Coordinates of C-alpha atoms and ligand atoms in Angstrom, one line a residue:
M28 CA 46.0 91.6 76.0
A29 CA 47.5 91.7 72.6
P30 CA 46.0 90.1 69.5
N31 CA 47.1 86.7 68.7
H32 CA 49.1 87.2 65.5
L33 CA 51.1 84.0 65.3
P34 CA 49.8 81.4 62.9
A35 CA 49.0 78.2 64.8
S36 CA 50.8 76.1 62.3
F37 CA 54.0 77.9 63.1
Q38 CA 53.7 77.2 66.8
L39 CA 53.0 73.6 66.1
F40 CA 56.0 73.4 64.0
C41 CA 58.2 75.0 66.6
T42 CA 56.9 72.6 69.3
T43 CA 57.0 69.3 67.5
A44 CA 60.2 70.0 65.6
F45 CA 62.1 71.0 68.6
F46 CA 63.6 67.6 69.5
L47 CA 64.1 66.4 65.9
I48 CA 66.0 69.4 64.5
L49 CA 67.6 71.1 67.5
L50 CA 70.9 70.2 65.9
H51 CA 70.1 72.2 62.8
L52 CA 67.8 74.7 64.2
H53 CA 68.9 78.3 63.8
H54 CA 65.7 80.1 64.3
C55 CA 62.5 79.3 66.1
S56 CA 61.5 82.8 67.0
A57 CA 58.5 84.5 65.4
F58 CA 59.2 87.9 66.8
G59 CA 62.9 88.3 67.1
Q60 CA 63.2 89.2 70.8
N61 CA 64.4 92.5 72.0
Y62 CA 67.2 91.1 74.3
H63 CA 68.5 94.5 75.3
D64 CA 65.0 95.6 76.5
A65 CA 64.8 92.3 78.4
L66 CA 68.3 92.8 79.9
R67 CA 67.4 96.2 81.2
K68 CA 64.3 94.9 82.8
S69 CA 66.0 91.8 84.3
I70 CA 68.4 94.1 86.2
L71 CA 65.7 96.6 87.1
F72 CA 63.9 93.8 88.9
F73 CA 66.6 93.8 91.6
E74 CA 65.6 97.3 92.6
G75 CA 62.1 96.1 93.4
Q76 CA 63.6 93.5 95.7
R77 CA 65.7 95.9 97.7
S78 CA 65.4 96.1 101.5
G79 CA 66.7 99.0 103.6
K80 CA 67.1 102.6 102.8
L81 CA 66.5 103.3 99.1
P82 CA 69.0 105.6 97.4
P83 CA 68.0 108.8 95.5
D84 CA 68.6 107.0 92.1
Q85 CA 66.1 104.3 92.9
R86 CA 64.2 103.7 89.7
V87 CA 61.4 101.5 91.0
R88 CA 59.4 104.3 92.5
W89 CA 56.5 102.4 94.0
R90 CA 58.8 100.9 96.6
R91 CA 59.9 102.8 99.7
D92 CA 62.3 102.3 102.6
S93 CA 61.8 99.1 104.6
G94 CA 63.4 96.9 107.3
L95 CA 65.2 99.9 108.7
H96 CA 65.7 98.2 112.1
D97 CA 66.8 94.8 110.7
G98 CA 69.5 93.5 113.1
A99 CA 68.6 95.8 116.0
S100 CA 67.4 92.8 118.1
A101 CA 70.9 91.4 117.9
E102 CA 72.5 94.9 118.2
V103 CA 74.0 94.8 114.8
D104 CA 73.2 96.6 111.5
L105 CA 71.6 94.2 109.0
T106 CA 69.7 96.7 107.0
G107 CA 69.8 96.4 103.2
G108 CA 70.1 93.4 101.0
Y109 CA 67.4 91.7 99.0
Y110 CA 64.1 90.0 99.7
D111 CA 64.4 86.6 98.1
A112 CA 61.1 86.4 96.3
G113 CA 57.5 87.4 96.9
D114 CA 57.8 87.5 100.7
N115 CA 59.8 89.9 103.0
V116 CA 62.3 87.6 104.6
K117 CA 66.0 88.1 103.9
F118 CA 67.3 84.6 103.4
G119 CA 71.1 84.7 103.3
F120 CA 71.7 81.4 101.5
P121 CA 69.8 82.3 98.3
M122 CA 70.9 86.0 98.6
A123 CA 74.5 84.9 98.5
F124 CA 73.9 82.6 95.6
T125 CA 72.1 85.4 93.7
T126 CA 75.1 87.7 94.3
T127 CA 77.5 85.0 93.1
L128 CA 75.6 84.5 89.9
L129 CA 75.1 88.2 89.3
S130 CA 78.8 88.6 89.6
W131 CA 79.5 85.7 87.2
S132 CA 77.1 87.3 84.8
V133 CA 79.1 90.5 85.0
I134 CA 82.5 88.8 84.8
D135 CA 81.7 86.7 81.7
F136 CA 79.2 89.0 80.0
G137 CA 79.7 92.5 81.3
K138 CA 81.4 93.4 78.1
N139 CA 78.1 92.7 76.3
M140 CA 76.1 95.0 78.5
G141 CA 75.5 98.2 76.5
G142 CA 73.6 101.3 77.1
G143 CA 74.4 101.8 80.8
E144 CA 73.4 98.3 81.8
L145 CA 76.8 97.3 83.0
G146 CA 76.6 100.1 85.6
N147 CA 73.2 99.0 86.6
A148 CA 74.3 95.4 86.9
I149 CA 77.3 96.4 89.1
K150 CA 74.9 98.3 91.4
A151 CA 72.8 95.2 91.7
V152 CA 75.9 93.2 92.8
K153 CA 76.9 95.9 95.3
W154 CA 73.5 96.0 96.9
G155 CA 74.1 92.3 97.7
T156 CA 77.7 92.6 98.8
D157 CA 77.2 95.7 101.0
Y158 CA 74.7 93.5 102.9
L159 CA 77.0 90.4 103.0
L160 CA 79.8 92.6 104.4
K161 CA 77.5 93.6 107.2
A162 CA 76.4 90.0 107.8
T163 CA 80.1 88.9 108.1
A164 CA 81.4 91.9 110.0
H165 CA 82.3 89.9 113.1
D166 CA 84.8 87.1 113.0
G167 CA 83.4 83.7 113.6
V168 CA 79.8 84.7 113.1
V169 CA 77.7 85.0 109.9
Y170 CA 74.2 86.4 110.1
V171 CA 72.3 84.2 107.7
Q172 CA 68.7 85.4 107.8
V173 CA 66.5 88.3 109.0
G174 CA 62.9 87.6 109.5
D175 CA 60.9 84.8 111.1
P176 CA 59.5 83.0 108.1
L177 CA 56.4 81.7 109.9
S178 CA 55.5 85.1 111.1
D179 CA 56.2 86.6 107.7
H180 CA 54.3 84.0 105.7
N181 CA 51.4 84.3 108.0
C182 CA 50.8 87.8 106.6
W183 CA 50.3 89.4 103.2
E184 CA 52.0 92.7 104.0
R185 CA 54.0 95.3 102.1
P186 CA 57.7 95.4 103.2
E187 CA 57.1 99.1 104.1
D188 CA 54.4 98.1 106.6
M189 CA 56.2 95.0 108.1
D190 CA 55.4 94.4 111.8
T191 CA 56.3 90.7 111.7
L192 CA 59.2 89.3 113.8
R193 CA 62.5 90.4 112.3
T194 CA 64.6 87.8 114.1
A195 CA 68.2 87.8 113.1
Y196 CA 69.6 84.2 112.7
R197 CA 73.3 83.4 112.9
I198 CA 75.8 80.7 112.6
D199 CA 79.0 80.4 114.6
A200 CA 81.6 77.8 115.7
N201 CA 79.1 75.9 117.8
N202 CA 76.3 76.1 115.2
P203 CA 78.1 75.8 111.9
G204 CA 76.8 76.4 108.4
S205 CA 79.5 75.5 105.8
D206 CA 76.7 75.7 103.2
V207 CA 75.7 79.3 103.7
A208 CA 79.2 80.4 104.7
G209 CA 80.7 78.7 101.7
E210 CA 78.3 80.4 99.4
T211 CA 78.8 83.7 101.1
A212 CA 82.6 83.3 100.6
A213 CA 81.9 82.5 96.9
A214 CA 79.8 85.6 96.5
L215 CA 82.4 87.9 98.1
A216 CA 85.2 86.4 96.1
A217 CA 83.3 86.6 92.8
A218 CA 82.2 90.2 93.4
S219 CA 85.9 91.1 94.2
I220 CA 86.6 90.3 90.6
V221 CA 83.8 92.6 89.4
F222 CA 85.2 95.5 91.4
R223 CA 88.9 94.6 90.8
S224 CA 89.7 97.5 88.4
R225 CA 86.5 99.6 89.1
D226 CA 87.1 100.0 92.9
P227 CA 90.3 98.3 94.0
A228 CA 89.8 99.2 97.7
Y229 CA 86.3 97.7 97.8
S230 CA 87.5 94.7 95.8
R231 CA 90.3 94.0 98.4
L232 CA 87.8 94.3 101.2
L233 CA 85.6 91.8 99.5
L234 CA 88.4 89.3 98.9
N235 CA 89.9 89.6 102.4
R236 CA 86.4 88.9 103.9
A237 CA 85.9 86.0 101.5
V238 CA 89.1 84.4 102.7
K239 CA 88.0 84.7 106.4
V240 CA 84.5 83.5 105.8
F241 CA 85.8 80.5 103.8
E242 CA 88.2 79.6 106.6
F243 CA 85.3 79.7 109.1
A244 CA 83.2 77.6 106.7
D245 CA 85.9 75.0 106.3
R246 CA 87.0 74.8 109.9
H247 CA 83.6 74.5 111.5
R248 CA 81.9 72.0 109.2
G249 CA 78.2 71.3 109.2
A250 CA 74.8 72.2 107.6
Y251 CA 73.1 75.3 108.9
S252 CA 69.8 73.5 108.8
S253 CA 70.9 71.4 111.7
S254 CA 70.9 74.3 114.2
L255 CA 68.4 76.5 112.4
H256 CA 66.0 73.9 111.1
Y257 CA 62.9 75.8 112.4
A258 CA 64.0 79.0 110.6
V259 CA 65.3 77.8 107.3
C260 CA 63.3 74.7 106.5
P261 CA 61.4 74.0 104.4
F262 CA 62.3 77.3 102.7
Y263 CA 66.0 77.1 102.1
C264 CA 66.9 74.0 103.9
D265 CA 70.3 72.6 102.9
N266 CA 69.1 69.3 101.4
N267 CA 72.1 68.2 99.5
G268 CA 74.8 68.9 102.0
Y269 CA 77.5 71.6 102.5
Q270 CA 80.3 69.8 100.7
D271 CA 79.6 71.4 97.3
E272 CA 79.6 74.9 98.8
L273 CA 83.1 74.3 100.2
L274 CA 84.4 73.4 96.8
W275 CA 82.5 76.2 95.2
G276 CA 83.9 78.7 97.7
A277 CA 87.4 77.4 97.0
A278 CA 86.8 77.6 93.3
W279 CA 85.8 81.2 93.4
L280 CA 88.6 82.1 95.8
H281 CA 91.0 80.4 93.4
K282 CA 89.7 82.4 90.5
A283 CA 89.7 85.7 92.5
S284 CA 93.0 85.3 94.3
R285 CA 95.0 82.9 92.1
R286 CA 96.5 81.6 95.3
R287 CA 97.8 78.0 95.1
V288 CA 96.3 77.0 98.4
Y289 CA 92.8 77.0 96.9
R290 CA 93.7 74.9 94.0
E291 CA 95.4 72.5 96.3
Y292 CA 92.4 72.5 98.5
I293 CA 90.2 71.6 95.6
V294 CA 92.4 68.8 94.4
R295 CA 92.8 67.4 97.9
N296 CA 89.1 67.5 98.7
E297 CA 87.7 66.6 95.4
V298 CA 86.8 63.0 96.4
V299 CA 85.9 63.7 100.0
L300 CA 83.6 66.5 99.0
R301 CA 82.0 64.4 96.3
A302 CA 82.8 66.7 93.3
G303 CA 81.3 64.2 90.9
D304 CA 77.8 64.0 92.5
T305 CA 74.6 65.1 90.8
I306 CA 76.2 66.5 87.7
N307 CA 73.1 68.1 86.2
E308 CA 72.0 70.2 89.2
F309 CA 72.8 73.9 89.7
G310 CA 70.9 76.2 92.0
W311 CA 71.0 77.8 95.4
D312 CA 71.2 74.4 97.1
N313 CA 73.4 72.4 94.7
K314 CA 76.5 73.8 93.1
H315 CA 78.0 70.8 91.4
A316 CA 77.4 71.6 87.7
G317 CA 78.6 75.2 88.4
I318 CA 81.8 74.0 90.0
N319 CA 82.6 71.8 87.1
V320 CA 81.9 74.4 84.5
L321 CA 83.8 77.1 86.4
L322 CA 86.9 75.0 86.9
S323 CA 86.8 73.7 83.4
K324 CA 87.8 77.1 82.1
E325 CA 91.1 76.7 83.8
V326 CA 91.6 73.3 82.2
L327 CA 90.6 74.5 78.8
M328 CA 93.0 77.4 79.0
G329 CA 95.8 74.9 79.7
R330 CA 96.3 76.3 83.2
A331 CA 95.3 73.4 85.4
A332 CA 95.8 69.8 84.2
D333 CA 95.2 68.7 87.8
L334 CA 91.6 69.8 87.5
K335 CA 90.9 67.7 84.4
S336 CA 88.3 65.5 86.2
F337 CA 86.1 68.6 86.6
Q338 CA 86.1 69.1 82.8
I339 CA 85.1 65.5 82.4
N340 CA 82.2 66.1 84.8
A341 CA 81.3 69.3 82.9
D342 CA 81.2 67.4 79.6
E343 CA 79.0 64.7 81.2
F344 CA 76.7 67.5 82.5
I345 CA 76.3 68.9 78.9
C346 CA 75.5 65.5 77.5
S347 CA 72.9 65.0 80.3
V348 CA 71.1 68.2 79.4
L349 CA 71.1 68.2 75.6
P350 CA 67.8 66.8 74.3
G351 CA 67.8 63.8 71.9
F352 CA 71.0 62.2 73.1
S353 CA 71.1 58.8 74.6
H354 CA 72.6 60.4 77.8
T355 CA 69.8 62.9 78.3
Q356 CA 68.6 63.0 81.9
V357 CA 66.9 66.4 81.9
Q358 CA 63.2 66.6 81.0
Y359 CA 61.7 69.0 78.5
S360 CA 58.1 70.2 78.2
P361 CA 56.4 69.6 74.8
G362 CA 57.1 73.3 74.0
G363 CA 60.8 72.8 74.6
L364 CA 61.4 74.1 78.1
I365 CA 63.8 72.5 80.5
F366 CA 61.7 71.1 83.3
K367 CA 62.6 69.9 86.8
A368 CA 60.0 69.0 89.3
G369 CA 59.7 70.8 92.7
G370 CA 58.4 74.2 91.8
S371 CA 59.9 77.5 90.6
N372 CA 61.1 75.6 87.5
M373 CA 62.5 78.8 85.8
Q374 CA 65.4 78.8 88.3
H375 CA 66.6 75.6 86.6
V376 CA 66.0 76.9 83.2
T377 CA 68.1 80.1 83.7
S378 CA 70.9 78.5 85.8
L379 CA 71.4 75.5 83.4
S380 CA 71.2 77.8 80.4
F381 CA 73.8 80.1 81.9
L382 CA 76.1 77.1 82.3
L383 CA 75.5 76.0 78.7
L384 CA 76.4 79.5 77.5
A385 CA 79.4 80.0 79.7
Y386 CA 80.8 76.6 78.9
S387 CA 80.2 77.1 75.2
N388 CA 82.4 80.2 75.3
Y389 CA 85.1 78.4 77.2
L390 CA 85.0 75.6 74.7
S391 CA 85.1 78.0 71.7
H392 CA 88.2 79.7 72.9
A393 CA 89.9 76.4 73.3
N394 CA 88.5 75.1 70.0
H395 CA 86.8 72.1 71.7
A396 CA 83.6 70.2 71.4
V397 CA 81.9 68.0 74.0
P398 CA 82.1 64.2 73.3
C399 CA 78.7 62.6 74.0
G400 CA 79.0 58.9 73.2
E401 CA 79.0 58.4 69.4
T402 CA 78.4 62.1 68.6
S403 CA 79.8 65.3 69.8
A404 CA 78.2 68.6 70.8
S405 CA 79.6 71.8 69.4
P406 CA 79.8 75.1 71.3
A407 CA 77.3 76.5 68.8
L408 CA 74.8 73.8 69.7
L409 CA 75.1 74.6 73.4
K410 CA 74.4 78.3 72.5
R411 CA 71.4 77.4 70.4
L412 CA 69.9 75.5 73.3
A413 CA 70.5 78.3 75.7
K414 CA 69.0 80.8 73.3
R415 CA 66.0 78.5 72.8
Q416 CA 65.4 78.6 76.6
V417 CA 65.7 82.4 76.8
D418 CA 63.4 82.8 73.8
Y419 CA 60.8 80.5 75.5
I420 CA 60.9 82.7 78.6
L421 CA 60.5 85.8 76.4
G422 CA 57.5 84.6 74.5
D423 CA 58.3 81.9 71.9
N424 CA 56.2 79.3 73.7
P425 CA 52.8 77.6 73.2
L426 CA 51.0 80.2 75.2
R427 CA 52.8 83.0 73.4
M428 CA 53.3 84.9 76.5
S429 CA 56.4 86.2 78.1
Y430 CA 57.2 85.0 81.6
M431 CA 59.0 88.3 82.4
V432 CA 56.7 91.0 83.9
G433 CA 56.6 94.1 81.7
Y434 CA 58.2 92.5 78.7
G435 CA 56.3 91.9 75.5
P436 CA 52.6 92.2 74.8
R437 CA 51.5 89.4 77.3
Y438 CA 53.0 88.6 80.6
P439 CA 52.0 87.4 84.1
Q440 CA 49.5 89.8 85.8
R441 CA 49.0 88.2 89.2
I442 CA 52.4 87.4 90.4
H443 CA 52.8 86.0 93.9
H444 CA 54.5 89.0 95.4
R445 CA 53.4 91.0 98.4
G446 CA 54.7 94.4 97.3
S447 CA 53.5 94.1 93.7
S448 CA 50.0 92.9 94.6
L449 CA 49.2 95.4 97.3
P450 CA 48.6 99.1 96.6
S451 CA 51.7 101.1 96.8
V452 CA 52.4 103.5 99.8
Q453 CA 51.9 106.4 97.4
A454 CA 48.4 105.1 96.3
H455 CA 47.5 104.0 99.8
P456 CA 49.5 105.8 102.5
T457 CA 47.8 104.2 105.5
R458 CA 49.0 100.9 106.8
I459 CA 47.6 97.7 105.5
G460 CA 47.9 95.2 108.3
C461 CA 48.9 91.5 108.3
K462 CA 45.5 90.1 107.5
A463 CA 44.0 93.1 105.8
G464 CA 46.3 92.2 102.9
S465 CA 44.4 88.9 102.3
R466 CA 41.7 90.5 100.1
Y467 CA 44.4 91.7 97.7
Y468 CA 46.0 88.2 97.7
L469 CA 42.7 86.6 96.9
S470 CA 41.5 89.2 94.4
P471 CA 41.2 88.1 90.8
N472 CA 42.4 91.5 89.6
P473 CA 45.9 92.1 88.1
N474 CA 48.6 93.4 90.5
P475 CA 48.6 97.2 90.8
N476 CA 52.4 97.6 90.8
L477 CA 54.4 96.2 87.9
L478 CA 57.5 94.5 89.2
V479 CA 59.2 95.1 85.9
G480 CA 61.7 92.4 84.9
A481 CA 60.5 89.8 87.4
V482 CA 60.6 86.3 85.9
V483 CA 58.1 83.9 87.6
G484 CA 58.4 80.2 88.4
G485 CA 56.8 79.5 85.0
P486 CA 54.6 77.0 83.3
N487 CA 54.1 73.4 84.4
I488 CA 55.4 70.4 82.4
S489 CA 52.5 70.7 80.0
D490 CA 53.4 74.4 79.2
A491 CA 50.3 75.6 81.1
F492 CA 50.4 78.6 83.3
P493 CA 47.6 79.6 85.7
D494 CA 48.5 83.3 86.2
S495 CA 47.1 83.1 89.7
R496 CA 48.7 84.4 92.9
P497 CA 48.0 81.3 95.1
Y498 CA 49.9 79.1 92.6
F499 CA 53.3 80.3 94.0
Q500 CA 55.3 77.6 92.4
E501 CA 54.3 79.0 89.0
S502 CA 53.7 82.7 89.8
E503 CA 56.4 83.7 92.2
P504 CA 59.5 85.5 91.0
T505 CA 62.9 85.0 92.8
T506 CA 66.2 86.7 92.7
Y507 CA 68.0 83.5 91.7
I508 CA 65.9 83.1 88.6
N509 CA 67.0 86.5 87.4
A510 CA 70.7 86.5 88.4
P511 CA 71.9 84.1 85.7
L512 CA 69.4 85.4 83.2
V513 CA 71.2 88.8 83.3
G514 CA 74.3 87.2 81.8
L515 CA 72.3 85.3 79.2
L516 CA 70.4 88.4 78.0
A517 CA 73.6 90.4 77.9
Y518 CA 75.2 87.9 75.6
F519 CA 72.2 87.6 73.3
S520 CA 71.7 91.3 73.2
A521 CA 75.2 91.6 71.7
H522 CA 75.1 88.5 69.5
S523 CA 71.8 88.3 67.6
Ligands
NAG17 C1 49.3 71.9 84.0 O1 48.3 72.9 84.2 C2 47.1 72.7 83.5 C3 46.3 74.0 83.7 O2 46.3 74.5 85.0 C4 46.4 71.5 84.1 O3 45.2 71.2 83.4 C5 47.4 70.3 83.9 O4 46.8 69.1 84.4 C6 48.7 70.6 84.5 N1 49.6 69.5 84.1 C7 50.4 68.8 85.0 C8 51.2 67.7 84.5 O5 50.3 69.1 86.2

């Protein structure tokens, strides 16, 4: 633990002044964060979440090959991909969302990724898309999950030791899942942009697959949690419907292919698919704010007057997030962190901040500001709020700790993560069985393996953080917390 070298008065100032002077606040950071270091770590985290056969250039060395027979029970190859969080299930819905957001991070902020990090970020995207290509290899079928979550959650086991049920779950015409299929199409389409000039053949493969998967998602409409309820709920249950993923998939296909059919699809289905719903939500389940921001770019660039309503929604989203406006709908902790109930709050912090930053750039290029009632919000204000959230994550917060493992002098020591909390295969070559892991789970000791770059669920609404494994809502990292953070850190590493 590092000495406490911040004057208390400074912290108090930062906390209480936040709401009053956000508009004029240029600097609320005592340290000056090392955004490039944080960027490098945020990408490295994805290597720790890898499933399958690890490549020779794997940098997270305490991990080994795992899940090498995934898909075998269904006679398909479903090895690879990412574990979503601190367990060993490969949940397709959040994995696809993670891949979409990693791609968006590279598309908008890849130019800001110096020192080899662009290459690392692209590898992180490809680890996701290589798997999604396997999951969509057969027409009319999408494999949406590997691993029985009840069997998995009943054990505290290293991925390398897994002996839990690796059931492969699928959707098809009779058991549709427009949510997970729509998100998978979005991920493949977004990634096709990442690889467009870097690997044109791979990019075409991704785009063609995205087209097919989207067609399947649209033709066979339904929520995957209807037929797969027992396997996906309550973990990644589709709570808010599949309509948003259809619009989201079409929006990414429009951006990737520039084919008119997708724009026409969006315009035609805007009302049916309830584009204006829940404007301030963005995450693996709800894509609304993301759709609005993504499509607004087209409007702001003067390329799509017929999508104007999405820009109006995006403006409304911004006004609902900014603190201190009469329109504010989003809560903030006393220390200034965006807070939404329901656990794993940092996923909201990073995804909403990403949208603030992306939208701010689109507005700047068009020389626009956001009208919020009597006042207006400048692109610079949006950026300051996004930066404030990132700085909070990195250590400018009441506990003066970073919520990213391995970054800064103080960070979470007991994250809710099987691989990180159990001894590595190198340190303990013999198997640690399902229940034999419990003593490591319950131990008060710090985790033996640093999952560098992992950002945890984070503090509660009072800015308090227990740093305790059983508090999974606070101490579990997830891939979809980090995916948008990669873009944010890239931008601030180049502009600070
Ligand atoms: C936040 O966590 C702290 C410490 O664990 C606890 O005392 C407090 O009651 C929590 N606040 C809320 C609103 O849950």
